[in-house]
Amino acid sequence: MALAKQGKCYISYLYFLALLIFFFGRMPVFAMSVLEDLSGFFETSGSYRVVDNDLAKTDWLLGEVRLQLDYTKDTDDFTISLKPEFIFDGTDRELHFNFRESYILLPLDALDIKLGRQIITWGTGDFVFLNDVFPKDWQSFFLGRDDEYLKKPANAIRWTLFFDKFSVDIAWLPFFTPDQFISGERLSYYNPLSGSLSGPLNPEIDPDYPDTEIENGEIAARIFGTLGSWEIAVYGYRGRWGVPSGFDVDKNKPFFPHLEVWGSSMRGPIAGGIFNAEVAWYRSLDDLNGSDPYVPNSEFRWLLGYSHEIAADQSIGVQAYMEHLLDYSQYKKSGGNRDRERLWLTLRYTGLFMQQNLTLSFFGFFAPIEKDLYCRPKISYKYSDNITVTLGANVFFGVESSTFFGQFEENTNIYARIRYFF
Amino acid sequence: MKKLAVFSVLALLTLLYLLPFGLASAMDVNEIVEKANLASYYAGDDGIANAAMKIYDSQGRIREREFKILRKDVEDGGEQYYYVYFFRPGDVRKTVFMVHKHIDRDDDRWLYLPALDLVKRIAATDKRTSFVGSHFFYEDVSGRSPQDDNHELEKETDKYYILKNTPKDADIVEFSYYYVWIDKNTFLPMKAEYYDKGGKLYRRMTVLSVKNIQGFPTVVEAKMEDLNSGGYTILKFLKVQYNKNIPKRIFTERYLRRPPRKYIRR
């Protein structure tokens, strides 16, 4: 599927180029004004696997050159934002084009409407998601692309309504937008059906995607407000699991089961730090009583977090996050082998040095029940206002190869990136 | 009669000459501090400015910051809202920083990262850390609460009140005391010198230019030096405007995610 998508991207790239030539050629004045509003970055990045992996033919996980343009047109009546990206990918040796963002924002009196391709984020988790059910790109995250690429854009309409005491956010994704999950294309993963690791040399996951029809869309809503210094929110979602966690026995293909999520969160200051708490009830609509072994069970998720400055320009953040499987006895009876609880303890450290030009950071996931971990150390230096150099690693470790992070152990990588802003 | 008139004029002139001086001398140190606080951080009911920073390191390398700053006072000398929208450099373009400044508790601070559509909450315990990599601290931008220091009128010249300020809680700040030169006419602090725990002068703020804007004397250019490293930052305020009736709602999550174009045009 990835290849088919890339083919499409190539065509849209040509189309975009033709459009550019058309506009720039015919309207030099317009072009000048566009150029004035144009910014963006040019980036080269590489990621290298440092652990032996029998399933991979190359140790290069990533080698790409990326150009992101950012054009914003602001008027009193609307804002247009376009962020085209051109990527030359050294791994598949192809040129890709896509829009990171392309939306129009209509600010009305007590209503903002954002229409088009956009990134949507809400919830209080730091790299853990409960009520943020919007598309993620786990592959980019694990490969060592910039953090921002963890969020995958979606074609959506977002309405935000403002009242005196609270506000309401509604995001409608007319067509289901899955996560960029680990398909085996670059990163190997544990395949529970075969009971072994699958990787780049094996066929990748090719799930059954829902038809591009309105009834297969997703809708998410949030009611939010503040009480003093505290932010409080209630959430709801109806759509599908972002990863193909179901298996259709008839078609012999993974699929994206239906999902409904209800939850709430709060965030505010305690003892000089920021505390956050969030809960979410994941209702797996295709298997509400938990008896179908091929569809994930419902879950209850909770999160507690606290972040605090420990010295000037240095801060620590800790989180405890749990996924608690519901109807566990049914799950066990139908042959499931996962632990009931998945607990992640996370630690974030961020330190700014040398007049804030040098950033040292660490983010770690530690799972005491599954006995695996995932660490993201990073060092980043602003050589000048325009040039930032980043070095980092994605370290996976697990006692067993079937656990969430343990399965990626052989994908442990180091990466480097240089980004030029203009 | 004529004599009396001359005498009266002389008396009046003498009185006029003495009056401001006499009154000012009688001014209580806390009153000076209060007036200085209002003059530097609470001009008008709200304000908008474009800020341009040039940060020079000890080797003469320059980094630049450009941002729009909106301020609204809830009450004079009390709570305030700040909204900062970044134009430059590229890695922070479109990032928004928002502060609800409180008097009786820690400030609330938010950061909006547009690439992730992420509203982040920032712990705000240490206000004496660099603001966006410059030599100015957060506290220099939004004001150090007068209640945090004990103030003494060290000296009075014909132009300045020179105040010595000693922190009430010495453990949470990096200085042991600092002097401030407050202009007698405008009550703007024109110079500040910070001494470290060893009694050595290590940090200096100097106002380079003041303009009268809508009747408010306004610092439009200031320099902050780190005398230990030799680095310094020049901060300029351009297009300063007061009393623009910025609504309170601008300083909420809505406008973090969707900047108020009307106010933040470059």
CSV table of C-alpha atoms in Angstrom, one decimal, chain A residues 100-400:
chain,number,residue,atom,x,y,z
A,100,ARG,CA,1.9,18.5,5.8
A,101,GLU,CA,-0.9,21.1,6.2
A,102,SER,CA,-3.3,22.7,3.7
A,103,TYR,CA,-6.2,24.4,5.4
A,104,ILE,CA,-8.4,27.4,5.4
A,105,LEU,CA,-9.4,28.9,8.8
A,106,LEU,CA,-12.5,31.0,9.1
A,107,PRO,CA,-12.6,32.9,12.3
A,108,LEU,CA,-16.2,33.9,13.1
A,109,ASP,CA,-17.4,35.6,16.2
A,110,ALA,CA,-17.8,32.7,18.6
A,111,LEU,CA,-16.8,30.0,16.2
A,112,ASP,CA,-13.6,29.0,14.4
A,113,ILE,CA,-13.8,26.7,11.4
A,114,LYS,CA,-10.7,25.0,10.2
A,115,LEU,CA,-11.2,23.1,7.0
A,116,GLY,CA,-8.7,20.9,5.2
A,117,ARG,CA,-5.5,18.9,5.9
A,118,GLN,CA,-4.4,19.7,9.5
A,119,ILE,CA,-2.7,18.4,12.6
A,120,ILE,CA,-5.1,18.0,15.6
A,121,THR,CA,-3.9,17.5,19.1
A,122,TRP,CA,-5.6,17.5,22.5
A,123,GLY,CA,-5.3,15.7,25.8
A,124,THR,CA,-2.6,16.0,28.5
A,125,GLY,CA,-0.2,13.1,27.8
A,126,ASP,CA,3.4,13.5,26.9
A,127,PHE,CA,4.0,10.9,24.1
A,128,VAL,CA,1.2,8.8,25.5
A,129,PHE,CA,-2.3,9.2,24.2
A,130,LEU,CA,-5.7,8.6,25.8
A,131,ASN,CA,-8.2,11.0,24.4
A,132,ASP,CA,-6.0,12.2,21.5
A,133,VAL,CA,-7.3,9.7,19.0
A,134,PHE,CA,-6.0,11.6,16.0
A,135,PRO,CA,-3.6,9.9,13.5
A,136,LYS,CA,0.0,9.2,14.7
A,137,ASP,CA,3.0,8.2,12.7
A,138,TRP,CA,4.8,5.7,14.9
A,139,GLN,CA,7.2,4.8,12.1
A,140,SER,CA,8.6,8.3,12.0
A,141,PHE,CA,8.8,8.5,15.7
A,142,PHE,CA,10.8,5.2,16.0
A,143,LEU,CA,13.0,6.1,13.0
A,144,GLY,CA,14.3,9.3,14.4
A,145,ARG,CA,12.4,11.9,12.5
A,146,ASP,CA,11.7,15.1,14.4
A,147,ASP,CA,9.1,14.8,17.2
A,148,GLU,CA,6.6,16.8,15.2
A,149,TYR,CA,6.2,13.9,12.7
A,150,LEU,CA,4.7,11.7,15.4
A,151,LYS,CA,1.5,13.6,14.6
A,152,LYS,CA,0.1,12.7,11.2
A,153,PRO,CA,-2.1,15.2,9.4
A,154,ALA,CA,-5.7,14.3,8.7
A,155,ASN,CA,-8.2,15.7,6.2
A,156,ALA,CA,-10.8,17.2,8.6
A,157,ILE,CA,-13.2,19.9,9.5
A,158,ARG,CA,-12.8,21.3,12.9
A,159,TRP,CA,-15.3,23.5,14.6
A,160,THR,CA,-14.5,25.3,17.8
A,161,LEU,CA,-17.4,27.0,19.5
A,162,PHE,CA,-16.8,29.5,22.3
A,163,PHE,CA,-19.2,30.2,25.2
A,164,ASP,CA,-18.8,32.2,28.3
A,165,LYS,CA,-17.8,29.4,30.6
A,166,PHE,CA,-16.6,26.7,28.3
A,167,SER,CA,-15.7,25.9,24.7
A,168,VAL,CA,-16.6,23.0,22.4
A,169,ASP,CA,-14.3,21.4,19.8
A,170,ILE,CA,-15.6,19.1,17.2
A,171,ALA,CA,-13.4,17.4,14.7
A,172,TRP,CA,-14.9,15.4,11.9
A,173,LEU,CA,-12.7,13.3,9.7
A,174,PRO,CA,-15.0,12.4,6.8
A,175,PHE,CA,-12.8,9.4,5.8
A,176,PHE,CA,-11.0,7.1,8.3
A,177,THR,CA,-7.3,8.1,8.7
A,178,PRO,CA,-5.3,5.2,10.1
A,179,ASP,CA,-2.0,5.7,12.0
A,180,GLN,CA,1.2,5.2,10.1
A,181,PHE,CA,1.7,1.9,12.0
A,182,ILE,CA,4.7,-0.4,12.0
A,183,SER,CA,3.9,-2.3,8.9
A,184,GLY,CA,7.2,-4.2,8.7
A,185,GLU,CA,8.3,-2.1,5.7
A,186,ARG,CA,11.3,-0.7,7.5
A,187,LEU,CA,11.0,-1.8,11.1
A,188,SER,CA,10.5,-5.3,12.1
A,189,TYR,CA,7.7,-6.2,14.6
A,190,TYR,CA,6.3,-9.2,16.4
A,191,ASN,CA,3.5,-10.9,14.5
A,192,PRO,CA,1.3,-12.6,17.1
A,193,LEU,CA,-0.3,-14.9,14.5
A,194,SER,CA,3.0,-16.4,13.4
A,195,GLY,CA,4.4,-16.0,16.9
A,196,SER,CA,7.6,-14.6,15.5
A,197,LEU,CA,9.3,-11.4,14.3
A,198,SER,CA,8.4,-10.1,10.9
A,199,GLY,CA,10.5,-7.6,9.1
A,200,PRO,CA,11.5,-5.9,5.9
A,201,LEU,CA,12.3,-9.2,4.2
A,202,ASN,CA,8.9,-10.6,5.0
A,203,PRO,CA,5.7,-9.4,3.5
A,204,GLU,CA,4.5,-6.3,5.3
A,205,ILE,CA,1.2,-5.9,7.0
A,206,ASP,CA,-1.4,-5.3,4.3
A,207,PRO,CA,-4.7,-4.6,6.2
A,208,ASP,CA,-8.1,-4.3,4.8
A,209,TYR,CA,-8.8,-0.6,4.8
A,210,PRO,CA,-12.3,0.7,5.2
A,211,ASP,CA,-13.9,2.1,2.0
A,212,THR,CA,-13.5,5.8,1.5
A,213,GLU,CA,-17.0,6.5,2.4
A,214,ILE,CA,-18.7,9.0,4.7
A,215,GLU,CA,-20.1,6.3,7.0
A,216,ASN,CA,-16.5,5.2,7.6
A,217,GLY,CA,-15.5,8.6,9.0
A,218,GLU,CA,-14.4,9.6,12.4
A,219,ILE,CA,-15.8,12.1,14.8
A,220,ALA,CA,-14.2,13.5,18.0
A,221,ALA,CA,-15.4,16.1,20.4
A,222,ARG,CA,-14.1,17.9,23.4
A,223,ILE,CA,-15.7,20.2,25.9
A,224,PHE,CA,-13.1,22.3,27.7
A,225,GLY,CA,-12.8,25.2,30.1
A,226,THR,CA,-10.8,26.5,33.0
A,227,LEU,CA,-11.4,26.8,36.7
A,228,GLY,CA,-8.8,29.3,38.0
A,229,SER,CA,-5.5,27.9,36.9
A,230,TRP,CA,-7.0,24.5,36.1
A,231,GLU,CA,-7.9,23.2,32.7
A,232,ILE,CA,-10.7,20.7,32.6
A,233,ALA,CA,-11.9,18.7,29.6
A,234,VAL,CA,-14.4,16.0,28.7
A,235,TYR,CA,-13.9,14.0,25.5
A,236,GLY,CA,-15.7,11.7,23.1
A,237,TYR,CA,-14.8,9.8,20.0
A,238,ARG,CA,-16.4,7.4,17.5
A,239,GLY,CA,-14.4,5.8,14.8
A,240,ARG,CA,-11.9,3.0,14.6
A,241,TRP,CA,-8.7,1.8,16.2
A,242,GLY,CA,-5.8,3.6,14.6
A,243,VAL,CA,-3.8,0.4,14.0
A,244,PRO,CA,-5.1,-2.7,12.3
A,245,SER,CA,-5.5,-4.6,15.6
A,246,GLY,CA,-8.3,-6.8,14.4
A,247,PHE,CA,-8.0,-9.9,12.2
A,248,ASP,CA,-10.6,-10.8,9.6
A,249,VAL,CA,-10.5,-14.6,9.4
A,250,ASP,CA,-12.6,-14.8,6.2
A,251,LYS,CA,-10.5,-12.4,4.3
A,252,ASN,CA,-7.3,-13.5,6.0
A,253,LYS,CA,-6.4,-9.9,6.6
A,254,PRO,CA,-5.9,-7.5,9.5
A,255,PHE,CA,-8.5,-4.7,9.8
A,256,PHE,CA,-9.3,-1.6,11.8
A,257,PRO,CA,-12.1,-2.5,14.3
A,258,HIS,CA,-14.7,0.1,15.4
A,259,LEU,CA,-13.9,2.1,18.5
A,260,GLU,CA,-15.7,4.5,20.8
A,261,VAL,CA,-13.8,6.5,23.5
A,262,TRP,CA,-15.1,8.5,26.4
A,263,GLY,CA,-12.8,10.4,28.8
A,264,SER,CA,-11.8,13.4,30.7
A,265,SER,CA,-8.7,15.3,31.9
A,266,MET,CA,-7.4,18.0,34.2
A,267,ARG,CA,-4.2,19.9,34.3
A,268,GLY,CA,-3.0,22.6,36.7
A,269,PRO,CA,-0.3,23.8,39.0
A,270,ILE,CA,0.7,22.0,42.2
A,271,ALA,CA,3.7,22.8,44.4
A,272,GLY,CA,5.4,24.8,41.7
A,273,GLY,CA,5.0,22.1,39.1
A,274,ILE,CA,2.3,21.1,36.6
A,275,PHE,CA,0.1,18.1,37.4
A,276,ASN,CA,-2.1,16.3,34.9
A,277,ALA,CA,-4.6,13.5,35.1
A,278,GLU,CA,-6.5,11.8,32.3
A,279,VAL,CA,-8.8,8.8,32.0
A,280,ALA,CA,-10.3,7.2,28.9
A,281,TRP,CA,-12.7,4.3,28.4
A,282,TYR,CA,-12.0,2.5,25.1
A,283,ARG,CA,-15.1,0.7,24.0
A,284,SER,CA,-14.1,-1.9,21.3
A,285,LEU,CA,-17.5,-1.8,19.5
A,286,ASP,CA,-16.9,-5.0,17.4
A,287,ASP,CA,-16.2,-7.1,20.5
A,288,LEU,CA,-18.1,-5.5,23.5
A,289,ASN,CA,-18.1,-8.6,25.6
A,290,GLY,CA,-14.5,-9.4,24.9
A,291,SER,CA,-15.1,-12.9,23.5
A,292,ASP,CA,-13.7,-12.5,20.0
A,293,PRO,CA,-10.0,-13.4,20.0
A,294,TYR,CA,-9.5,-11.5,16.7
A,295,VAL,CA,-10.7,-8.1,17.9
A,296,PRO,CA,-9.1,-6.1,20.8
A,297,ASN,CA,-11.0,-5.9,24.0
A,298,SER,CA,-12.3,-2.8,25.6
A,299,GLU,CA,-9.8,-1.0,27.8
A,300,PHE,CA,-9.7,1.5,30.6
A,301,ARG,CA,-6.7,3.9,30.4
A,302,TRP,CA,-5.5,6.3,33.0
A,303,LEU,CA,-2.6,8.7,33.2
A,304,LEU,CA,-1.0,10.7,36.0
A,305,GLY,CA,1.8,13.1,35.3
A,306,TYR,CA,3.9,15.8,37.0
A,307,SER,CA,6.5,18.1,35.6
A,308,HIS,CA,8.8,20.4,37.5
A,309,GLU,CA,11.8,22.7,37.0
A,310,ILE,CA,14.8,21.2,38.8
A,311,ALA,CA,17.2,24.0,38.1
A,312,ALA,CA,17.4,27.0,35.8
A,313,ASP,CA,16.5,25.8,32.3
A,314,GLN,CA,16.3,22.2,33.4
A,315,SER,CA,13.1,20.3,33.9
A,316,ILE,CA,11.9,16.8,34.7
A,317,GLY,CA,8.6,15.2,33.8
A,318,VAL,CA,7.3,11.9,35.1
A,319,GLN,CA,4.2,10.0,34.1
A,320,ALA,CA,2.4,6.8,35.0
A,321,TYR,CA,0.2,5.4,32.3
A,322,MET,CA,-1.9,2.3,32.4
A,323,GLU,CA,-4.0,0.3,29.9
A,324,HIS,CA,-6.3,-2.0,31.8
A,325,LEU,CA,-8.0,-4.7,29.7
A,326,LEU,CA,-11.7,-5.1,30.4
A,327,ASP,CA,-13.4,-8.5,30.2
A,328,TYR,CA,-10.1,-10.2,30.8
A,329,SER,CA,-11.5,-13.6,31.7
A,330,GLN,CA,-13.3,-13.7,28.3
A,331,TYR,CA,-10.0,-12.6,26.7
A,332,LYS,CA,-8.1,-15.4,28.4
A,333,LYS,CA,-10.8,-17.9,27.6
A,334,SER,CA,-10.6,-17.0,23.9
A,335,GLY,CA,-6.8,-17.6,23.9
A,336,GLY,CA,-5.3,-14.2,24.5
A,337,ASN,CA,-1.8,-14.1,26.0
A,338,ARG,CA,-1.4,-10.5,26.9
A,339,ASP,CA,-1.1,-9.4,30.6
A,340,ARG,CA,-4.2,-7.6,31.8
A,341,GLU,CA,-2.3,-4.4,32.6
A,342,ARG,CA,0.1,-2.5,30.5
A,343,LEU,CA,2.0,0.0,32.7
A,344,TRP,CA,4.4,2.6,31.4
A,345,LEU,CA,6.4,4.8,33.6
A,346,THR,CA,7.9,7.6,31.6
A,347,LEU,CA,10.7,10.1,32.4
A,348,ARG,CA,11.5,13.2,30.5
A,349,TYR,CA,14.5,15.4,31.1
A,350,THR,CA,15.1,18.6,29.2
A,351,GLY,CA,18.1,20.8,29.8
A,352,LEU,CA,19.0,24.0,28.0
A,353,PHE,CA,22.7,25.1,28.1
A,354,MET,CA,25.0,27.6,26.4
A,355,GLN,CA,22.5,30.5,26.2
A,356,GLN,CA,19.8,27.9,25.3
A,357,ASN,CA,21.6,26.9,22.1
A,358,LEU,CA,22.3,23.4,23.3
A,359,THR,CA,19.5,21.2,24.3
A,360,LEU,CA,20.0,17.8,26.1
A,361,SER,CA,16.9,15.7,26.4
A,362,PHE,CA,15.9,12.3,27.4
A,363,PHE,CA,12.6,10.5,27.2
A,364,GLY,CA,12.2,7.0,28.5
A,365,PHE,CA,9.3,4.5,28.6
A,366,PHE,CA,9.7,1.8,31.2
A,367,ALA,CA,7.3,-1.0,31.4
A,368,PRO,CA,7.7,-3.0,34.7
A,369,ILE,CA,5.0,-5.6,33.9
A,370,GLU,CA,6.0,-6.3,30.3
A,371,LYS,CA,9.7,-5.9,31.2
A,372,ASP,CA,10.6,-3.8,28.3
A,373,LEU,CA,11.8,-0.2,27.7
A,374,TYR,CA,12.2,2.5,25.0
A,375,CYS,CA,14.7,5.4,25.5
A,376,ARG,CA,15.1,8.5,23.4
A,377,PRO,CA,18.2,10.4,24.2
A,378,LYS,CA,18.8,13.5,22.1
A,379,ILE,CA,21.3,16.3,21.8
A,380,SER,CA,20.5,19.3,19.7
A,381,TYR,CA,22.6,22.4,19.0
A,382,LYS,CA,21.6,25.6,17.3
A,383,TYR,CA,24.7,26.4,15.3
A,384,SER,CA,23.0,29.7,14.2
A,385,ASP,CA,19.5,31.1,14.0
A,386,ASN,CA,19.1,29.1,10.8
A,387,ILE,CA,21.0,25.9,11.4
A,388,THR,CA,20.1,23.2,14.0
A,389,VAL,CA,22.0,19.9,14.3
A,390,THR,CA,20.5,17.0,16.1
A,391,LEU,CA,21.9,13.7,17.2
A,392,GLY,CA,19.8,11.0,18.9
A,393,ALA,CA,19.0,7.4,19.4
A,394,ASN,CA,16.0,5.1,19.7
A,395,VAL,CA,16.8,2.3,22.1
A,396,PHE,CA,14.5,-0.6,22.5
A,397,PHE,CA,14.9,-3.4,24.9
A,398,GLY,CA,12.7,-6.2,26.0
A,399,VAL,CA,13.1,-9.5,27.9
A,400,GLU,CA,10.6,-11.0,25.5
